[in-house]
Amino acid sequence: MTQRRLLRAFPLSLLVLSIPLALAALSYVRVVRLSLVEGEVWVSRPDAVGPEKALVNLPLVHGMVVETGDGFAEVEFESGLYARLAGDSRLEFEELALADDGGRLTTLLLSGGTATFASDLERNDSFRVRTPFFAVQVSKRARFRVDHTAGGARVRVFSGQVEVESPPGRIAVSKGRMFEWEEAAQSYTLARNPARDEWDAWNEERDSALELAAHAAVPGHLRYGLYDLHRFGQWTYLPSFGHVWRPWVGAGWLPFSHGRWYFYPVFGWTWISYDPWGWLPYHYGGWYYDPFWGWVWVPGYFNAWSPARCYWARRGGWIGWGPLGPDDQPASAPSAGGSLPSGGGRRGGPAPREDVPPAATLVVTEEGFARGEIARPLREVLGREAEQWSITREPPARLTDVIERARPHEAAGGVRTAPASEAEASTPARGREFGPRETEGVAPGRTERRAPVRGAAGETRARPERLPAPR
């Protein structure tokens, strides 16, 4: 080979070698939150057989899909980004990754329907929304809407600026402008935004509410879930911990008592709270029992998302769990390979703090865990023998064998710690909704407008206190 040919081949070889190196630098352990579910909403996982009924507070990871029928959904990203799906829409999380430089890389595929997006990117972040016809790239901060139309798709920009990558090339679309693509003619139109509709009005109201939910106790790069803390509880101050948050719950309530366990191959057993506020308090910080206020959440440990800030306990054929205290650290930090902590223990050992009483431990048999039976307080089950339980960092290894023997039940949702309704008990496991349906409850003295829902054919369906569909 001549010197000239070697020089021509050398840059190409570098490019080929750089591709696997670049891929190796990405970590796919990012977790975002399904923050709002109303009506018909389903979620599909790459490792699952088919779609499942969606639950509020479900962690979404790389490769998952959210679909709506006669309903709508909202996904909250870590630092205030969001994606809101109107009815009959499908959104795939093509890329949820972390780069070595700390950048959050997001690529979403909207293959049908309508969705509104907001981005507020930090340094090295990227946010991209694809359709079958074009892609929308955001460089910093923007709020925009993407609609599939009869002949293609369009983008409306409400704030900031986006760049549309289409067959003709890259086109900048600024605030107040609309880009519309006609597939048959292979052409586009740039025009002013049309008058806002009910979907836009609801999104603006929702934006205003979320902006009011910021709190100094939670860092700005982790804003998902703050709005629900504002709606379903109150912040107070304890001299020992500073600002803490207290949920509006009844007497006798225990943390980790209203939800289910969900298995993710990447990071194991994960707690899904049925309470609409149950995101930040179960994946960050710790719980403390105050004689006056009762159970309060103490913010902290914001450096890494945890599948469940809890300890595990076992004795014989029983398994239990309870909340970690404010000073309890996770069992491990995320490794270079991309694994996440699963459980935790206090400094120097796996035992929970003394201020987490045994009465806070919920238990169920191992077979019951697999079948989705209701967990009960430890002392209610075993009385004085509760003190003889051994505390562990993670679920016992043999639990894996139990779950394998009951795989259909595990696939249907793992353990349930809230009573099932009669309707739920009569529904086949795969694809049903677990636990009580999340309601749009609000704090005393507050009201909130619900989002519009679009019918299967795009028509408006009359429902009390609901807005008409986007047009």
XYZ file of C-alpha atoms in Angstrom:
471
model
C 0.000 0.000 0.000
C 1.404 3.403 -0.943
C 2.000 6.158 1.599
C -0.898 8.189 0.133
C -3.303 5.270 0.576
C -2.093 4.740 4.142
C -2.768 8.392 4.931
C -6.258 8.117 3.457
C -7.028 4.954 5.423
C -5.648 6.224 8.748
C -8.411 8.781 9.557
C -11.056 6.202 8.654
C -9.517 3.671 11.015
C -9.558 6.235 13.802
C -13.246 6.885 13.139
C -14.069 3.185 13.281
C -12.128 2.753 16.517
C -13.759 5.811 18.073
C -17.294 4.418 17.738
C -16.995 1.599 20.331
C -14.925 3.874 22.581
C -17.668 6.505 22.519
C -20.336 3.915 23.224
C -18.302 2.510 26.090
C -18.205 5.979 27.685
C -22.000 6.019 28.107
C -23.834 4.634 31.115
C -27.479 3.636 30.734
C -28.431 3.792 34.408
C -30.416 7.036 34.167
C -33.830 6.887 35.766
C -36.731 9.259 35.072
C -40.170 9.318 36.641
C -43.642 8.594 35.313
C -45.189 11.432 37.274
C -48.791 11.593 36.087
C -51.156 8.888 34.814
C -54.798 9.357 33.898
C -56.992 6.977 31.935
C -55.520 4.418 29.578
C -51.730 4.462 29.863
C -49.392 1.518 29.295
C -45.684 0.918 29.716
C -43.545 -1.610 27.850
C -40.130 -2.850 28.957
C -37.538 -4.419 26.643
C -37.377 -7.504 28.892
C -41.163 -7.946 29.243
C -43.619 -9.955 27.156
C -46.071 -7.122 26.519
C -47.367 -3.783 27.795
C -48.435 -3.315 31.411
C -50.807 -0.834 32.978
C -48.794 2.215 33.969
C -48.373 3.366 37.564
C -47.464 6.765 38.899
C -43.878 6.799 40.237
C -42.773 4.023 37.909
C -39.066 4.480 37.108
C -38.462 4.682 33.365
C -35.142 3.617 31.889
C -33.470 3.285 28.508
C -35.547 1.308 26.003
C -38.949 1.617 27.692
C -42.097 2.832 25.909
C -45.084 4.833 27.219
C -48.360 4.679 25.274
C -51.691 6.372 25.861
C -55.162 5.479 24.658
C -58.056 7.414 26.128
C -55.807 9.074 28.673
C -52.674 11.149 29.172
C -49.336 10.904 30.954
C -46.431 13.015 32.145
C -42.778 12.054 32.480
C -40.504 14.120 34.716
C -36.785 14.202 34.079
C -34.241 14.992 36.768
C -33.669 18.724 36.395
C -37.089 19.985 35.391
C -37.447 18.600 31.869
C -40.722 16.944 31.052
C -42.651 15.157 28.334
C -46.462 15.166 28.407
C -48.431 12.827 26.181
C -51.968 13.532 25.022
C -54.331 10.705 24.085
C -53.439 8.072 21.466
C -49.723 8.812 21.631
C -46.594 6.675 21.785
C -43.219 7.751 23.188
C -40.123 5.561 23.187
C -37.048 6.297 25.319
C -34.447 5.549 22.685
C -31.602 6.895 24.787
C -31.409 7.751 28.489
C -27.710 7.860 29.169
C -24.999 9.526 31.211
C -21.717 10.562 29.600
C -18.327 10.516 31.309
C -18.388 14.315 31.435
C -21.650 14.241 33.433
C -23.880 15.134 30.513
C -27.388 13.684 30.365
C -28.179 12.388 26.901
C -31.862 12.085 25.994
C -33.341 10.879 22.704
C -37.084 10.297 22.471
C -39.121 8.881 19.586
C -42.682 10.188 19.249
C -44.111 7.730 16.728
C -47.721 8.902 17.031
C -50.031 11.407 18.674
C -49.262 14.677 20.447
C -46.725 15.586 23.110
C -45.429 18.747 24.760
C -41.802 18.953 25.882
C -39.761 21.308 28.032
C -35.989 21.399 28.344
C -33.595 23.339 30.516
C -30.248 21.796 29.693
C -27.089 22.033 31.721
C -23.586 21.895 30.336
C -22.900 18.790 28.203
C -26.595 17.761 28.200
C -28.439 16.943 24.996
C -32.185 16.635 24.324
C -33.580 15.331 21.065
C -37.108 14.353 19.955
C -37.472 12.248 16.820
C -40.493 11.588 14.622
C -40.650 9.384 11.499
C -40.274 12.594 9.439
C -37.807 14.843 11.261
C -35.932 15.370 14.523
C -36.050 18.282 16.951
C -32.802 19.234 18.679
C -32.631 21.577 21.686
C -29.428 23.391 22.590
C -30.381 24.993 25.892
C -33.880 25.934 27.043
C -37.120 25.561 25.130
C -40.758 24.521 25.396
C -42.382 23.049 22.317
C -45.111 20.746 21.076
C -44.970 18.005 18.436
C -48.116 16.778 16.637
C -48.568 13.996 14.144
C -50.907 15.140 11.355
C -52.735 13.346 8.547
C -49.946 14.173 6.119
C -46.868 14.369 8.333
C -46.018 16.220 11.558
C -45.445 19.696 12.939
C -43.572 21.512 15.700
C -44.818 24.553 17.579
C -42.288 26.482 19.682
C -43.654 28.340 22.724
C -40.369 29.525 24.243
C -36.712 29.376 23.350
C -35.524 27.962 20.045
C -35.177 24.509 18.491
C -33.468 23.157 15.416
C -35.432 20.870 13.114
C -33.436 18.295 11.155
C -35.457 17.350 8.069
C -34.661 16.151 4.512
C -34.052 19.741 3.288
C -31.540 20.302 6.079
C -31.357 22.015 9.480
C -33.918 24.739 10.108
C -34.042 26.991 13.187
C -37.522 27.534 14.633
C -37.869 30.249 17.258
C -40.513 31.262 19.776
C -43.970 31.755 18.313
C -43.191 29.885 15.093
C -44.365 26.555 13.656
C -42.626 24.086 11.347
C -44.962 21.725 9.439
C -43.806 18.856 7.245
C -45.891 17.388 4.408
C -44.613 13.931 3.625
C -46.375 13.480 0.265
C -44.979 16.733 -1.152
C -41.640 16.360 0.657
C -41.902 20.002 1.646
C -42.236 22.138 4.749
C -43.956 25.335 5.820
C -42.818 27.920 8.357
C -45.597 30.008 9.865
C -46.802 31.661 13.043
C -48.206 29.445 15.772
C -51.979 28.982 15.615
C -54.126 30.046 18.564
C -53.518 27.906 21.620
C -56.004 25.157 22.400
C -57.143 23.492 25.615
C -54.141 21.162 25.703
C -51.814 24.187 25.586
C -53.810 25.962 28.308
C -53.608 22.965 30.628
C -49.867 22.652 30.050
C -49.347 26.299 30.949
C -51.317 25.863 34.177
C -49.289 22.772 35.008
C -46.042 24.648 34.323
C -47.025 27.420 36.712
C -47.794 24.929 39.468
C -44.481 23.090 39.038
C -42.493 26.330 39.180
C -43.941 27.121 42.608
C -42.807 23.788 44.049
C -39.069 24.446 44.405
C -37.571 24.089 47.907
C -34.121 24.919 49.236
C -33.796 21.485 50.895
C -33.697 19.767 47.490
C -30.947 20.660 44.978
C -31.984 22.292 41.731
C -30.724 19.425 39.559
C -33.294 17.091 41.146
C -36.659 18.748 40.753
C -38.755 15.757 39.808
C -41.365 14.990 42.449
C -41.204 18.342 44.257
C -44.637 19.432 43.103
C -46.267 16.396 44.702
C -44.515 17.069 48.009
C -46.026 20.549 47.852
C -49.520 19.149 47.228
C -49.603 16.196 49.619
C -47.648 17.302 52.669
C -45.869 20.138 54.425
C -42.325 21.231 55.142
C -41.298 21.882 58.721
C -38.052 22.400 60.611
C -36.357 20.124 63.131
C -33.214 21.391 64.896
C -31.456 18.034 64.473
C -31.979 17.776 60.709
C -33.082 21.143 59.354
C -35.917 21.159 56.822
C -37.958 17.951 56.761
C -41.133 16.978 54.965
C -44.226 15.373 56.488
C -46.887 13.610 54.383
C -50.559 14.083 55.156
C -51.312 10.544 56.279
C -53.466 8.914 58.928
C -52.500 7.573 62.345
C -50.534 4.336 62.283
C -49.099 4.943 58.827
C -45.657 3.477 58.040
C -43.174 4.324 55.267
C -43.021 1.649 52.534
C -46.525 0.459 53.454
C -48.469 1.547 50.372
C -46.949 0.291 47.140
C -45.311 -2.677 45.477
C -41.935 -4.134 44.555
C -40.942 -4.149 40.896
C -37.928 -6.017 39.530
C -35.529 -4.312 37.121
C -32.676 -6.417 35.679
C -30.310 -3.430 35.903
C -30.670 -2.594 39.599
C -32.922 -5.225 41.195
C -35.948 -4.787 43.429
C -37.372 -1.282 43.262
C -40.105 0.285 45.368
C -43.082 1.742 43.479
C -45.187 3.857 45.809
C -48.922 4.127 45.203
C -48.844 7.539 46.885
C -48.543 10.316 44.276
C -45.827 11.965 46.403
C -43.801 8.761 46.699
C -40.790 9.496 44.500
C -38.150 11.585 46.264
C -38.878 10.238 49.792
C -38.304 6.610 48.744
C -35.298 7.043 46.450
C -33.322 9.720 48.318
C -32.785 10.763 51.942
C -34.150 8.873 54.948
C -37.053 8.671 57.382
C -37.202 9.728 61.021
C -39.949 9.259 63.620
C -40.543 12.453 65.561
C -42.700 12.189 68.711
C -44.645 15.293 67.736
C -44.800 15.207 63.934
C -44.710 11.456 63.417
C -42.860 10.115 60.372
C -40.957 12.783 58.445
C -38.702 12.550 55.411
C -35.216 14.010 55.828
C -33.729 15.090 52.462
C -30.247 13.829 51.647
C -28.078 11.428 49.613
C -28.839 13.261 46.390
C -25.659 12.053 44.687
C -27.250 8.799 43.508
C -30.755 7.481 42.875
C -31.546 4.422 44.995
C -34.101 1.732 44.021
C -35.337 1.808 47.617
C -33.964 3.632 50.662
C -34.748 0.734 52.956
C -33.159 -2.104 54.929
C -34.148 -5.745 54.569
C -34.851 -8.274 57.309
C -35.407 -12.013 57.324
C -36.093 -14.910 59.605
C -36.853 -18.418 58.447
C -39.302 -18.221 55.562
C -40.201 -14.586 56.206
C -38.830 -11.453 54.571
C -39.304 -7.843 55.648
C -38.197 -4.300 54.992
C -38.278 -0.906 56.653
C -37.119 2.693 56.108
C -33.504 3.741 56.447
C -32.804 6.585 58.840
C -31.309 9.973 57.937
C -27.710 8.843 58.649
C -27.930 5.449 56.966
C -25.863 5.176 53.818
C -26.652 3.065 50.758
C -24.966 -0.321 50.622
C -22.913 0.778 47.628
C -22.490 3.623 45.181
C -22.918 3.283 41.427
C -19.968 1.404 39.975
C -18.096 2.155 36.789
C -20.075 -0.595 35.136
C -23.288 1.305 35.717
C -24.917 -0.608 38.606
C -26.998 1.208 41.189
C -27.288 0.667 44.952
C -30.100 -1.614 46.101
C -30.905 -1.229 49.767
C -28.551 0.014 52.409
C -27.324 0.012 55.975
C -25.871 2.411 58.497
C -22.214 3.370 58.695
C -20.101 0.433 59.791
C -22.837 -2.167 59.418
C -26.144 -3.121 57.842
C -28.395 -2.523 60.864
C -30.918 0.329 60.780
C -30.555 3.214 63.182
C -32.010 2.984 66.666
C -34.506 5.715 65.784
C -36.089 3.332 63.245
C -38.127 1.100 65.600
C -38.859 -2.580 64.766
C -42.500 -1.564 64.546
C -41.597 0.114 61.240
C -40.685 -3.219 59.617
C -43.243 -4.768 57.271
C -43.116 -8.514 56.642
C -44.506 -11.190 54.353
C -43.544 -14.802 53.678
C -41.120 -15.437 50.831
C -43.811 -17.289 48.914
C -46.223 -14.454 49.680
C -43.688 -11.960 48.332
C -43.743 -13.813 45.021
C -47.532 -14.088 44.969
C -48.089 -10.408 45.767
C -49.622 -10.875 49.213
C -50.188 -7.963 51.564
C -47.342 -7.201 53.979
C -48.080 -6.488 57.651
C -46.181 -4.818 60.517
C -43.582 -7.124 62.018
C -44.793 -6.962 65.616
C -48.342 -7.596 64.493
C -47.188 -10.877 62.963
C -44.626 -12.160 65.481
C -45.034 -10.065 68.622
C -42.003 -10.193 70.926
C -40.124 -12.472 68.573
C -39.704 -9.457 66.306
C -36.455 -8.574 68.102
C -34.865 -11.844 66.905
C -34.874 -10.922 63.242
C -31.592 -10.463 61.374
C -31.093 -7.296 59.336
C -29.504 -7.619 55.893
C -28.272 -5.219 53.247
C -30.156 -6.751 50.351
C -32.941 -9.290 49.715
C -31.781 -12.844 50.605
C -30.177 -14.646 47.676
C -32.587 -17.567 47.936
C -35.446 -15.172 47.228
C -34.359 -15.316 43.587
C -35.228 -19.007 43.479
C -38.614 -18.329 45.048
C -39.353 -15.666 42.454
C -38.302 -17.955 39.604
C -40.807 -20.567 40.795
C -43.528 -17.904 40.827
C -42.439 -15.986 37.729
C -45.988 -15.243 36.444
C -46.807 -13.569 39.758
C -43.587 -11.596 39.842
C -44.154 -10.430 36.299
C -47.541 -9.246 37.432
C -46.098 -7.008 40.074
C -44.238 -8.598 42.997
C -45.422 -7.846 46.493
C -48.413 -5.629 47.088
C -48.771 -3.834 50.409
C -52.165 -2.309 49.830
C -55.390 -4.345 49.691
C -56.550 -5.248 46.212
C -60.054 -4.358 45.139
C -62.544 -7.035 44.120
C -62.293 -5.862 40.523
C -58.521 -6.172 40.619
C -58.642 -9.644 42.107
C -60.786 -10.847 39.202
C -58.505 -9.343 36.530
C -55.805 -11.475 34.834
C -52.337 -10.700 36.152
C -50.591 -9.585 32.974
C -51.548 -6.098 31.942
C -53.706 -5.227 34.944
C -53.264 -2.228 37.206
C -51.819 -2.978 40.637
C -53.036 -1.394 43.818
C -55.611 1.358 44.122
C -55.960 3.765 41.220
C -54.080 6.992 41.805
C -56.529 9.827 42.305
C -56.098 13.510 41.677
C -56.358 14.334 45.365
C -55.193 17.748 46.457
C -54.229 19.385 49.684
C -57.031 20.761 51.871
C -58.445 23.955 50.442
C -56.815 23.488 47.026
C -58.289 22.647 43.679
C -56.662 21.649 40.424
C -57.833 21.484 36.845
C -57.418 18.150 35.075
C -55.785 17.668 31.713
C -57.710 17.020 28.514
C -58.198 13.519 27.197
C -58.629 12.755 23.530
C -60.909 10.043 22.216
C -59.782 7.248 19.924
C -60.824 9.123 16.805
C -59.630 12.487 18.087
C -63.024 13.674 19.291
C -63.641 15.394 22.603
C -65.254 13.250 25.268
C -67.317 15.054 27.861
C -66.093 14.360 31.386
C -66.701 16.357 34.554
C -63.959 18.927 35.251
C -61.934 17.943 32.227
C -60.753 19.949 29.287
C -61.429 19.076 25.662
C -58.859 17.306 23.561
C -55.993 19.067 21.772
C -56.761 19.934 18.179
